[in-house]
Amino acid sequence: MARRPTIADVAELAGVSRATVSFVLNNRPGVALATQERVRSAAEKLGWTPSRSARALSTGRARAVGLVLAREPDLIGTDPFYPAFMAGIESVISETGDGLMLQMSRPGDEVETYRRLAADRRVDGVFLTDLRLDDPRPDLVAELGLPAVAVGAIESDRDLPAVNLDDRPVVRDAVRHLVELGHRDIAYVAGPEEFVHARRRHQAWADALAEAGLPRGTSLPGGFTAEGGARATRALLDLPTPPTAIVYGNDLSATAGMAVAQDAGLRLPDDLSVVGFDDVPLASWTSPTLTTCRANPVLWGRAAARALVELIEHGSTADVELDPATLVVRGSTGPVPVRGSR
């Protein structure tokens, strides 16, 4: 394997000191134009590129942004939202030369994880996702002096920049879509109620039923997980009068619910209509394809990354309001079944 060229190699070829090479390659003033050209020509000829550690030392930056996910580790790999969100982040920071540091943390260890990232100067800033009611992290990052961007609606007195997408109108659109199809018993499988976005979606479902003049349907927790979605669906189908439609807090719980319903002998959408949230790639490959609320996690990741990079480099950034999520009607929703036809 060929040895990677160093600053010393560039200095020798250009006939200058290593300090001069460092000044030129870090765009510092005070070096004659002819010398700059000689150094850059030598670096190009040798194929020299700066190492991340060297760049960090010269700029005082870690050249990395952090994403702390405080969920059980085995749940992260099954949720398709985060890989898409991280792909959006990577598409931006790959252009800036930064890296993404993903930290898995159990909920009880979350605060210590942020403290360690700040103390070790391993990241220049962080994304705050899964925002919660009475979330301690806005105060924590302010205390640590750690630049941060909130991903989603934030309920805090802290002046923290946020990249938000209003998910309430599309949930109401989903309920109206089902009502127009004749459904009157529309259940909901909710995400964790401590999450701000989960609570907002849950409330939007209830508000839409009220707007349609319908009684509040049955709501059960699903936890944004496949296991939770499956468990809640079984419980709903075991009711004396099962719902004819179910809205889920995310696509993962919805696809699990579809599988449970089909295993129980139900035909979708003839016997049961299902709506998810996120529009992850899998949603267009289920059978039937999943009607869902498109939030586009890739675009969300890009917008969050651009905001955090600007905050790190300039000290401030504006809030970003993304286009609202939209309803994507596919094969998992249909007219209400006639009772007794199942």
PDB file of C-alpha atoms in Angstrom, residues 10-300:
ATOM      1  CA  VAL A  10       5.012  18.873  -0.063  1.00  0.00           C
ATOM      2  CA  ALA A  11       7.524  21.188   1.616  1.00  0.00           C
ATOM      3  CA  GLU A  12      10.478  19.264   0.184  1.00  0.00           C
ATOM      4  CA  LEU A  13       9.085  19.279  -3.360  1.00  0.00           C
ATOM      5  CA  ALA A  14       8.172  22.978  -3.188  1.00  0.00           C
ATOM      6  CA  GLY A  15      11.482  23.950  -1.574  1.00  0.00           C
ATOM      7  CA  VAL A  16       9.882  25.675   1.410  1.00  0.00           C
ATOM      8  CA  SER A  17       9.419  25.043   5.120  1.00  0.00           C
ATOM      9  CA  ARG A  18       6.584  22.940   6.541  1.00  0.00           C
ATOM     10  CA  ALA A  19       5.273  26.064   8.287  1.00  0.00           C
ATOM     11  CA  THR A  20       4.947  27.795   4.922  1.00  0.00           C
ATOM     12  CA  VAL A  21       3.065  24.806   3.506  1.00  0.00           C
ATOM     13  CA  SER A  22       0.703  24.891   6.483  1.00  0.00           C
ATOM     14  CA  PHE A  23       0.084  28.620   6.016  1.00  0.00           C
ATOM     15  CA  VAL A  24      -0.683  28.195   2.319  1.00  0.00           C
ATOM     16  CA  LEU A  25      -2.908  25.137   2.616  1.00  0.00           C
ATOM     17  CA  ASN A  26      -4.874  26.730   5.459  1.00  0.00           C
ATOM     18  CA  ASN A  27      -5.357  29.946   3.448  1.00  0.00           C
ATOM     19  CA  ARG A  28      -3.500  32.145   5.909  1.00  0.00           C
ATOM     20  CA  PRO A  29      -2.117  35.496   4.767  1.00  0.00           C
ATOM     21  CA  GLY A  30       1.525  36.558   4.492  1.00  0.00           C
ATOM     22  CA  VAL A  31       2.874  34.186   1.825  1.00  0.00           C
ATOM     23  CA  ALA A  32       3.982  35.498  -1.576  1.00  0.00           C
ATOM     24  CA  LEU A  33       1.720  34.592  -4.483  1.00  0.00           C
ATOM     25  CA  ALA A  34       4.508  32.769  -6.362  1.00  0.00           C
ATOM     26  CA  THR A  35       5.262  30.683  -3.273  1.00  0.00           C
ATOM     27  CA  GLN A  36       1.573  29.876  -2.840  1.00  0.00           C
ATOM     28  CA  GLU A  37       1.393  28.654  -6.421  1.00  0.00           C
ATOM     29  CA  ARG A  38       4.518  26.499  -5.948  1.00  0.00           C
ATOM     30  CA  VAL A  39       3.120  24.910  -2.790  1.00  0.00           C
ATOM     31  CA  ARG A  40      -0.298  24.202  -4.303  1.00  0.00           C
ATOM     32  CA  SER A  41       1.316  22.740  -7.421  1.00  0.00           C
ATOM     33  CA  ALA A  42       3.457  20.424  -5.289  1.00  0.00           C
ATOM     34  CA  ALA A  43       0.456  19.334  -3.223  1.00  0.00           C
ATOM     35  CA  GLU A  44      -1.526  18.579  -6.371  1.00  0.00           C
ATOM     36  CA  LYS A  45       1.360  16.675  -7.945  1.00  0.00           C
ATOM     37  CA  LEU A  46       1.769  14.498  -4.861  1.00  0.00           C
ATOM     38  CA  GLY A  47      -1.964  14.002  -4.411  1.00  0.00           C
ATOM     39  CA  TRP A  48      -1.811  15.423  -0.896  1.00  0.00           C
ATOM     40  CA  THR A  49      -5.114  15.828   1.008  1.00  0.00           C
ATOM     41  CA  PRO A  50      -5.532  17.022   4.609  1.00  0.00           C
ATOM     42  CA  SER A  51      -6.319  14.448   7.269  1.00  0.00           C
ATOM     43  CA  ARG A  52      -9.409  15.088   9.361  1.00  0.00           C
ATOM     44  CA  SER A  53      -7.399  15.198  12.583  1.00  0.00           C
ATOM     45  CA  ALA A  54      -4.930  17.727  11.131  1.00  0.00           C
ATOM     46  CA  ARG A  55      -7.755  19.927   9.890  1.00  0.00           C
ATOM     47  CA  ALA A  56      -9.452  19.789  13.265  1.00  0.00           C
ATOM     48  CA  LEU A  57      -6.256  20.899  15.009  1.00  0.00           C
ATOM     49  CA  SER A  58      -5.721  23.782  12.601  1.00  0.00           C
ATOM     50  CA  THR A  59      -9.286  25.085  12.739  1.00  0.00           C
ATOM     51  CA  GLY A  60     -10.193  24.272  16.340  1.00  0.00           C
ATOM     52  CA  ARG A  61     -13.177  22.275  15.117  1.00  0.00           C
ATOM     53  CA  ALA A  62     -14.054  18.607  15.387  1.00  0.00           C
ATOM     54  CA  ARG A  63     -15.420  18.625  11.830  1.00  0.00           C
ATOM     55  CA  ALA A  64     -18.328  16.468  12.961  1.00  0.00           C
ATOM     56  CA  VAL A  65     -21.979  16.912  13.925  1.00  0.00           C
ATOM     57  CA  GLY A  66     -23.736  14.692  16.419  1.00  0.00           C
ATOM     58  CA  LEU A  67     -27.015  12.790  16.507  1.00  0.00           C
ATOM     59  CA  VAL A  68     -27.917  11.175  19.833  1.00  0.00           C
ATOM     60  CA  LEU A  69     -30.719   8.631  19.651  1.00  0.00           C
ATOM     61  CA  ALA A  70     -32.105   7.782  23.062  1.00  0.00           C
ATOM     62  CA  ARG A  71     -33.945   4.619  22.137  1.00  0.00           C
ATOM     63  CA  GLU A  72     -33.354   0.966  22.737  1.00  0.00           C
ATOM     64  CA  PRO A  73     -30.605  -0.086  20.276  1.00  0.00           C
ATOM     65  CA  ASP A  74     -32.603  -2.913  18.693  1.00  0.00           C
ATOM     66  CA  LEU A  75     -35.389  -0.469  17.791  1.00  0.00           C
ATOM     67  CA  ILE A  76     -33.190   1.883  15.744  1.00  0.00           C
ATOM     68  CA  GLY A  77     -32.355  -0.704  13.110  1.00  0.00           C
ATOM     69  CA  THR A  78     -36.006  -1.494  12.468  1.00  0.00           C
ATOM     70  CA  ASP A  79     -37.231   2.105  12.075  1.00  0.00           C
ATOM     71  CA  PRO A  80     -36.736   3.213   8.449  1.00  0.00           C
ATOM     72  CA  PHE A  81     -37.206   6.906   9.284  1.00  0.00           C
ATOM     73  CA  TYR A  82     -33.742   7.453  10.735  1.00  0.00           C
ATOM     74  CA  PRO A  83     -31.660   5.919   7.920  1.00  0.00           C
ATOM     75  CA  ALA A  84     -33.467   8.242   5.482  1.00  0.00           C
ATOM     76  CA  PHE A  85     -33.058  11.235   7.823  1.00  0.00           C
ATOM     77  CA  MET A  86     -29.339  10.509   8.201  1.00  0.00           C
ATOM     78  CA  ALA A  87     -28.964  10.143   4.439  1.00  0.00           C
ATOM     79  CA  GLY A  88     -30.291  13.687   4.129  1.00  0.00           C
ATOM     80  CA  ILE A  89     -27.761  14.917   6.686  1.00  0.00           C
ATOM     81  CA  GLU A  90     -24.900  13.131   4.920  1.00  0.00           C
ATOM     82  CA  SER A  91     -25.827  14.661   1.554  1.00  0.00           C
ATOM     83  CA  VAL A  92     -25.110  18.105   3.041  1.00  0.00           C
ATOM     84  CA  ILE A  93     -22.121  17.511   5.309  1.00  0.00           C
ATOM     85  CA  SER A  94     -20.302  15.473   2.676  1.00  0.00           C
ATOM     86  CA  GLU A  95     -19.969  18.786   0.812  1.00  0.00           C
ATOM     87  CA  THR A  96     -18.542  20.587   3.856  1.00  0.00           C
ATOM     88  CA  GLY A  97     -16.050  17.874   4.761  1.00  0.00           C
ATOM     89  CA  ASP A  98     -17.779  17.123   8.061  1.00  0.00           C
ATOM     90  CA  GLY A  99     -18.795  13.752   9.435  1.00  0.00           C
ATOM     91  CA  LEU A 100     -21.847  12.489  11.291  1.00  0.00           C
ATOM     92  CA  MET A 101     -21.273  10.991  14.727  1.00  0.00           C
ATOM     93  CA  LEU A 102     -24.177   8.754  15.743  1.00  0.00           C
ATOM     94  CA  GLN A 103     -24.437   8.021  19.446  1.00  0.00           C
ATOM     95  CA  MET A 104     -26.797   5.392  20.792  1.00  0.00           C
ATOM     96  CA  SER A 105     -27.953   6.118  24.305  1.00  0.00           C
ATOM     97  CA  ARG A 106     -30.425   4.505  26.605  1.00  0.00           C
ATOM     98  CA  PRO A 107     -32.933   7.107  27.804  1.00  0.00           C
ATOM     99  CA  GLY A 108     -31.480   7.243  31.323  1.00  0.00           C
ATOM    100  CA  ASP A 109     -27.956   7.918  30.035  1.00  0.00           C
ATOM    101  CA  GLU A 110     -28.871  10.641  27.539  1.00  0.00           C
ATOM    102  CA  VAL A 111     -27.735  13.702  29.514  1.00  0.00           C
ATOM    103  CA  GLU A 112     -24.366  12.143  30.236  1.00  0.00           C
ATOM    104  CA  THR A 113     -23.925  11.354  26.539  1.00  0.00           C
ATOM    105  CA  TYR A 114     -24.304  15.035  25.609  1.00  0.00           C
ATOM    106  CA  ARG A 115     -21.957  16.076  28.408  1.00  0.00           C
ATOM    107  CA  ARG A 116     -19.322  13.649  27.171  1.00  0.00           C
ATOM    108  CA  LEU A 117     -19.624  14.844  23.568  1.00  0.00           C
ATOM    109  CA  ALA A 118     -19.120  18.444  24.684  1.00  0.00           C
ATOM    110  CA  ALA A 119     -16.308  17.720  27.143  1.00  0.00           C
ATOM    111  CA  ASP A 120     -14.336  15.675  24.604  1.00  0.00           C
ATOM    112  CA  ARG A 121     -15.034  18.232  21.828  1.00  0.00           C
ATOM    113  CA  ARG A 122     -16.013  15.365  19.575  1.00  0.00           C
ATOM    114  CA  VAL A 123     -18.688  17.337  17.710  1.00  0.00           C
ATOM    115  CA  ASP A 124     -19.216  20.968  16.747  1.00  0.00           C
ATOM    116  CA  GLY A 125     -22.993  20.793  17.167  1.00  0.00           C
ATOM    117  CA  VAL A 126     -25.890  18.402  17.579  1.00  0.00           C
ATOM    118  CA  PHE A 127     -29.371  17.663  16.279  1.00  0.00           C
ATOM    119  CA  LEU A 128     -32.113  17.357  18.906  1.00  0.00           C
ATOM    120  CA  THR A 129     -34.684  14.838  17.692  1.00  0.00           C
ATOM    121  CA  ASP A 130     -37.648  13.145  19.373  1.00  0.00           C
ATOM    122  CA  LEU A 131     -38.393  16.337  21.272  1.00  0.00           C
ATOM    123  CA  ARG A 132     -40.309  15.687  24.473  1.00  0.00           C
ATOM    124  CA  LEU A 133     -42.571  17.518  26.848  1.00  0.00           C
ATOM    125  CA  ASP A 134     -40.414  19.173  29.536  1.00  0.00           C
ATOM    126  CA  ASP A 135     -37.343  18.188  27.494  1.00  0.00           C
ATOM    127  CA  PRO A 136     -34.141  18.919  29.474  1.00  0.00           C
ATOM    128  CA  ARG A 137     -31.911  19.097  26.388  1.00  0.00           C
ATOM    129  CA  PRO A 138     -32.481  22.743  25.301  1.00  0.00           C
ATOM    130  CA  ASP A 139     -31.252  23.916  28.716  1.00  0.00           C
ATOM    131  CA  LEU A 140     -28.486  21.313  28.677  1.00  0.00           C
ATOM    132  CA  VAL A 141     -26.946  22.325  25.328  1.00  0.00           C
ATOM    133  CA  ALA A 142     -27.140  25.985  26.374  1.00  0.00           C
ATOM    134  CA  GLU A 143     -25.258  25.145  29.582  1.00  0.00           C
ATOM    135  CA  LEU A 144     -22.662  23.193  27.596  1.00  0.00           C
ATOM    136  CA  GLY A 145     -22.276  25.891  24.942  1.00  0.00           C
ATOM    137  CA  LEU A 146     -23.034  23.265  22.314  1.00  0.00           C
ATOM    138  CA  PRO A 147     -24.692  24.545  19.114  1.00  0.00           C
ATOM    139  CA  ALA A 148     -27.934  22.671  18.493  1.00  0.00           C
ATOM    140  CA  VAL A 149     -30.842  22.587  16.075  1.00  0.00           C
ATOM    141  CA  ALA A 150     -34.215  21.201  17.119  1.00  0.00           C
ATOM    142  CA  VAL A 151     -35.779  18.813  14.632  1.00  0.00           C
ATOM    143  CA  GLY A 152     -39.519  19.344  14.944  1.00  0.00           C
ATOM    144  CA  ALA A 153     -41.768  21.528  17.068  1.00  0.00           C
ATOM    145  CA  ILE A 154     -40.137  22.553  20.322  1.00  0.00           C
ATOM    146  CA  GLU A 155     -41.853  23.497  23.565  1.00  0.00           C
ATOM    147  CA  SER A 156     -39.145  25.427  25.394  1.00  0.00           C
ATOM    148  CA  ASP A 157     -38.389  28.968  26.479  1.00  0.00           C
ATOM    149  CA  ARG A 158     -34.885  28.586  25.077  1.00  0.00           C
ATOM    150  CA  ASP A 159     -34.125  30.441  21.853  1.00  0.00           C
ATOM    151  CA  LEU A 160     -33.180  27.299  19.959  1.00  0.00           C
ATOM    152  CA  PRO A 161     -33.364  27.229  16.148  1.00  0.00           C
ATOM    153  CA  ALA A 162     -35.799  24.649  14.838  1.00  0.00           C
ATOM    154  CA  VAL A 163     -36.482  22.868  11.573  1.00  0.00           C
ATOM    155  CA  ASN A 164     -40.152  21.986  11.762  1.00  0.00           C
ATOM    156  CA  LEU A 165     -42.787  20.296   9.658  1.00  0.00           C
ATOM    157  CA  ASP A 166     -46.428  20.741  10.638  1.00  0.00           C
ATOM    158  CA  ASP A 167     -47.822  17.212  10.769  1.00  0.00           C
ATOM    159  CA  ARG A 168     -51.290  18.105  12.060  1.00  0.00           C
ATOM    160  CA  PRO A 169     -53.056  19.107   8.808  1.00  0.00           C
ATOM    161  CA  VAL A 170     -52.141  15.866   7.044  1.00  0.00           C
ATOM    162  CA  VAL A 171     -53.457  13.716   9.898  1.00  0.00           C
ATOM    163  CA  ARG A 172     -56.739  15.590   9.642  1.00  0.00           C
ATOM    164  CA  ASP A 173     -56.636  15.027   5.854  1.00  0.00           C
ATOM    165  CA  ALA A 174     -56.186  11.298   6.465  1.00  0.00           C
ATOM    166  CA  VAL A 175     -59.229  11.175   8.738  1.00  0.00           C
ATOM    167  CA  ARG A 176     -61.295  13.201   6.256  1.00  0.00           C
ATOM    168  CA  HIS A 177     -60.225  10.797   3.501  1.00  0.00           C
ATOM    169  CA  LEU A 178     -61.523   7.874   5.553  1.00  0.00           C
ATOM    170  CA  VAL A 179     -64.744   9.697   6.435  1.00  0.00           C
ATOM    171  CA  GLU A 180     -65.357  10.391   2.728  1.00  0.00           C
ATOM    172  CA  LEU A 181     -64.980   6.647   2.147  1.00  0.00           C
ATOM    173  CA  GLY A 182     -67.811   6.084   4.630  1.00  0.00           C
ATOM    174  CA  HIS A 183     -65.813   5.128   7.731  1.00  0.00           C
ATOM    175  CA  ARG A 184     -67.281   6.172  11.056  1.00  0.00           C
ATOM    176  CA  ASP A 185     -65.271   4.002  13.490  1.00  0.00           C
ATOM    177  CA  ILE A 186     -61.681   5.160  12.999  1.00  0.00           C
ATOM    178  CA  ALA A 187     -59.119   4.035  15.586  1.00  0.00           C
ATOM    179  CA  TYR A 188     -55.647   5.390  16.271  1.00  0.00           C
ATOM    180  CA  VAL A 189     -52.375   3.673  17.190  1.00  0.00           C
ATOM    181  CA  ALA A 190     -50.221   6.335  18.827  1.00  0.00           C
ATOM    182  CA  GLY A 191     -46.522   6.932  19.287  1.00  0.00           C
ATOM    183  CA  PRO A 192     -44.956   7.625  22.698  1.00  0.00           C
ATOM    184  CA  GLU A 193     -47.020  10.345  24.354  1.00  0.00           C
ATOM    185  CA  GLU A 194     -43.916  12.019  25.813  1.00  0.00           C
ATOM    186  CA  PHE A 195     -42.841  12.946  22.270  1.00  0.00           C
ATOM    187  CA  VAL A 196     -44.187  16.321  21.140  1.00  0.00           C
ATOM    188  CA  HIS A 197     -44.779  15.150  17.569  1.00  0.00           C
ATOM    189  CA  ALA A 198     -46.546  11.966  18.694  1.00  0.00           C
ATOM    190  CA  ARG A 199     -48.899  13.950  20.916  1.00  0.00           C
ATOM    191  CA  ARG A 200     -49.593  16.463  18.113  1.00  0.00           C
ATOM    192  CA  ARG A 201     -50.546  13.701  15.662  1.00  0.00           C
ATOM    193  CA  HIS A 202     -52.735  12.036  18.261  1.00  0.00           C
ATOM    194  CA  GLN A 203     -54.550  15.292  18.968  1.00  0.00           C
ATOM    195  CA  ALA A 204     -54.977  16.008  15.236  1.00  0.00           C
ATOM    196  CA  TRP A 205     -56.746  12.635  14.848  1.00  0.00           C
ATOM    197  CA  ALA A 206     -59.114  13.452  17.715  1.00  0.00           C
ATOM    198  CA  ASP A 207     -59.751  16.970  16.368  1.00  0.00           C
ATOM    199  CA  ALA A 208     -60.554  15.621  12.891  1.00  0.00           C
ATOM    200  CA  LEU A 209     -63.124  13.187  14.280  1.00  0.00           C
ATOM    201  CA  ALA A 210     -64.745  16.021  16.221  1.00  0.00           C
ATOM    202  CA  GLU A 211     -64.789  18.221  13.107  1.00  0.00           C
ATOM    203  CA  ALA A 212     -66.559  15.414  11.246  1.00  0.00           C
ATOM    204  CA  GLY A 213     -69.170  15.144  14.003  1.00  0.00           C
ATOM    205  CA  LEU A 214     -67.969  11.673  14.990  1.00  0.00           C
ATOM    206  CA  PRO A 215     -67.367  10.321  18.475  1.00  0.00           C
ATOM    207  CA  ARG A 216     -63.763   9.847  19.521  1.00  0.00           C
ATOM    208  CA  GLY A 217     -62.615   6.401  18.400  1.00  0.00           C
ATOM    209  CA  THR A 218     -60.470   3.928  20.283  1.00  0.00           C
ATOM    210  CA  SER A 219     -56.842   4.934  20.755  1.00  0.00           C
ATOM    211  CA  LEU A 220     -54.072   2.581  21.868  1.00  0.00           C
ATOM    212  CA  PRO A 221     -50.314   3.068  22.329  1.00  0.00           C
ATOM    213  CA  GLY A 222     -48.037   1.643  19.657  1.00  0.00           C
ATOM    214  CA  GLY A 223     -44.728   3.232  20.559  1.00  0.00           C
ATOM    215  CA  PHE A 224     -43.654   3.804  16.926  1.00  0.00           C
ATOM    216  CA  THR A 225     -42.471   0.166  16.875  1.00  0.00           C
ATOM    217  CA  ALA A 226     -43.474  -2.892  14.876  1.00  0.00           C
ATOM    218  CA  GLU A 227     -44.151  -4.859  18.046  1.00  0.00           C
ATOM    219  CA  GLY A 228     -46.280  -2.052  19.494  1.00  0.00           C
ATOM    220  CA  GLY A 229     -48.221  -1.646  16.257  1.00  0.00           C
ATOM    221  CA  ALA A 230     -48.896  -5.367  16.079  1.00  0.00           C
ATOM    222  CA  ARG A 231     -49.989  -5.571  19.712  1.00  0.00           C
ATOM    223  CA  ALA A 232     -52.325  -2.582  19.403  1.00  0.00           C
ATOM    224  CA  THR A 233     -53.852  -3.965  16.188  1.00  0.00           C
ATOM    225  CA  ARG A 234     -54.600  -7.328  17.803  1.00  0.00           C
ATOM    226  CA  ALA A 235     -56.319  -5.524  20.672  1.00  0.00           C
ATOM    227  CA  LEU A 236     -58.395  -3.410  18.274  1.00  0.00           C
ATOM    228  CA  LEU A 237     -59.452  -6.418  16.214  1.00  0.00           C
ATOM    229  CA  ASP A 238     -60.489  -8.230  19.415  1.00  0.00           C
ATOM    230  CA  LEU A 239     -62.983  -5.510  20.345  1.00  0.00           C
ATOM    231  CA  PRO A 240     -66.669  -6.532  20.224  1.00  0.00           C
ATOM    232  CA  THR A 241     -67.058  -4.081  17.345  1.00  0.00           C
ATOM    233  CA  PRO A 242     -63.644  -3.633  15.687  1.00  0.00           C
ATOM    234  CA  PRO A 243     -62.906  -0.367  13.878  1.00  0.00           C
ATOM    235  CA  THR A 244     -63.227  -0.292  10.105  1.00  0.00           C
ATOM    236  CA  ALA A 245     -60.145   1.924   9.749  1.00  0.00           C
ATOM    237  CA  ILE A 246     -56.957   2.495  11.734  1.00  0.00           C
ATOM    238  CA  VAL A 247     -54.594   5.460  11.544  1.00  0.00           C
ATOM    239  CA  TYR A 248     -51.064   4.769  12.829  1.00  0.00           C
ATOM    240  CA  GLY A 249     -48.450   7.145  14.212  1.00  0.00           C
ATOM    241  CA  ASN A 250     -45.802   5.911  11.769  1.00  0.00           C
ATOM    242  CA  ASP A 251     -45.319   3.523   8.852  1.00  0.00           C
ATOM    243  CA  LEU A 252     -43.449   0.911  10.877  1.00  0.00           C
ATOM    244  CA  SER A 253     -46.360   0.297  13.240  1.00  0.00           C
ATOM    245  CA  ALA A 254     -48.790   0.484  10.295  1.00  0.00           C
ATOM    246  CA  THR A 255     -47.018  -2.217   8.269  1.00  0.00           C
ATOM    247  CA  ALA A 256     -46.940  -4.480  11.325  1.00  0.00           C
ATOM    248  CA  GLY A 257     -50.649  -3.816  11.847  1.00  0.00           C
ATOM    249  CA  MET A 258     -51.367  -4.740   8.232  1.00  0.00           C
ATOM    250  CA  ALA A 259     -49.590  -8.063   8.707  1.00  0.00           C
ATOM    251  CA  VAL A 260     -51.588  -8.819  11.864  1.00  0.00           C
ATOM    252  CA  ALA A 261     -54.883  -8.010  10.137  1.00  0.00           C
ATOM    253  CA  GLN A 262     -54.035 -10.202   7.155  1.00  0.00           C
ATOM    254  CA  ASP A 263     -52.961 -13.064   9.418  1.00  0.00           C
ATOM    255  CA  ALA A 264     -56.391 -12.745  11.059  1.00  0.00           C
ATOM    256  CA  GLY A 265     -57.997 -13.359   7.666  1.00  0.00           C
ATOM    257  CA  LEU A 266     -58.961  -9.764   6.877  1.00  0.00           C
ATOM    258  CA  ARG A 267     -58.674  -8.411   3.362  1.00  0.00           C
ATOM    259  CA  LEU A 268     -57.208  -4.935   3.025  1.00  0.00           C
ATOM    260  CA  PRO A 269     -58.856  -2.591   2.214  1.00  0.00           C
ATOM    261  CA  ASP A 270     -62.102  -4.598   1.766  1.00  0.00           C
ATOM    262  CA  ASP A 271     -62.400  -5.403   5.482  1.00  0.00           C
ATOM    263  CA  LEU A 272     -60.084  -2.824   7.036  1.00  0.00           C
ATOM    264  CA  SER A 273     -58.450   0.425   5.894  1.00  0.00           C
ATOM    265  CA  VAL A 274     -55.009   1.422   7.165  1.00  0.00           C
ATOM    266  CA  VAL A 275     -53.101   4.742   7.095  1.00  0.00           C
ATOM    267  CA  GLY A 276     -49.467   5.256   8.160  1.00  0.00           C
ATOM    268  CA  PHE A 277     -47.152   8.237   8.585  1.00  0.00           C
ATOM    269  CA  ASP A 278     -43.715   9.123   7.086  1.00  0.00           C
ATOM    270  CA  ASP A 279     -43.907   7.511   3.620  1.00  0.00           C
ATOM    271  CA  VAL A 280     -40.713   5.503   4.004  1.00  0.00           C
ATOM    272  CA  PRO A 281     -39.643   3.565   0.870  1.00  0.00           C
ATOM    273  CA  LEU A 282     -41.233   0.340   2.151  1.00  0.00           C
ATOM    274  CA  ALA A 283     -44.682   1.970   2.051  1.00  0.00           C
ATOM    275  CA  SER A 284     -44.916   1.673  -1.724  1.00  0.00           C
ATOM    276  CA  TRP A 285     -43.930  -2.034  -1.640  1.00  0.00           C
ATOM    277  CA  THR A 286     -46.348  -3.456   0.920  1.00  0.00           C
ATOM    278  CA  SER A 287     -49.307  -5.498  -0.262  1.00  0.00           C
ATOM    279  CA  PRO A 288     -51.526  -3.605  -0.621  1.00  0.00           C
ATOM    280  CA  THR A 289     -49.422  -0.472  -0.899  1.00  0.00           C
ATOM    281  CA  LEU A 290     -49.727   1.758   2.150  1.00  0.00           C
ATOM    282  CA  THR A 291     -51.750   4.956   2.211  1.00  0.00           C
ATOM    283  CA  THR A 292     -49.623   7.282   4.313  1.00  0.00           C
ATOM    284  CA  CYS A 293     -48.661  10.838   5.216  1.00  0.00           C
ATOM    285  CA  ARG A 294     -45.517  11.896   3.360  1.00  0.00           C
ATOM    286  CA  ALA A 295     -43.078  13.795   5.559  1.00  0.00           C
ATOM    287  CA  ASN A 296     -39.934  13.109   3.455  1.00  0.00           C
ATOM    288  CA  PRO A 297     -37.264  12.399   6.089  1.00  0.00           C
ATOM    289  CA  VAL A 298     -34.444  12.887   3.534  1.00  0.00           C
ATOM    290  CA  LEU A 299     -35.444  16.517   2.904  1.00  0.00           C
ATOM    291  CA  TRP A 300     -35.888  16.990   6.638  1.00  0.00           C
TER     292      TRP A 300
END
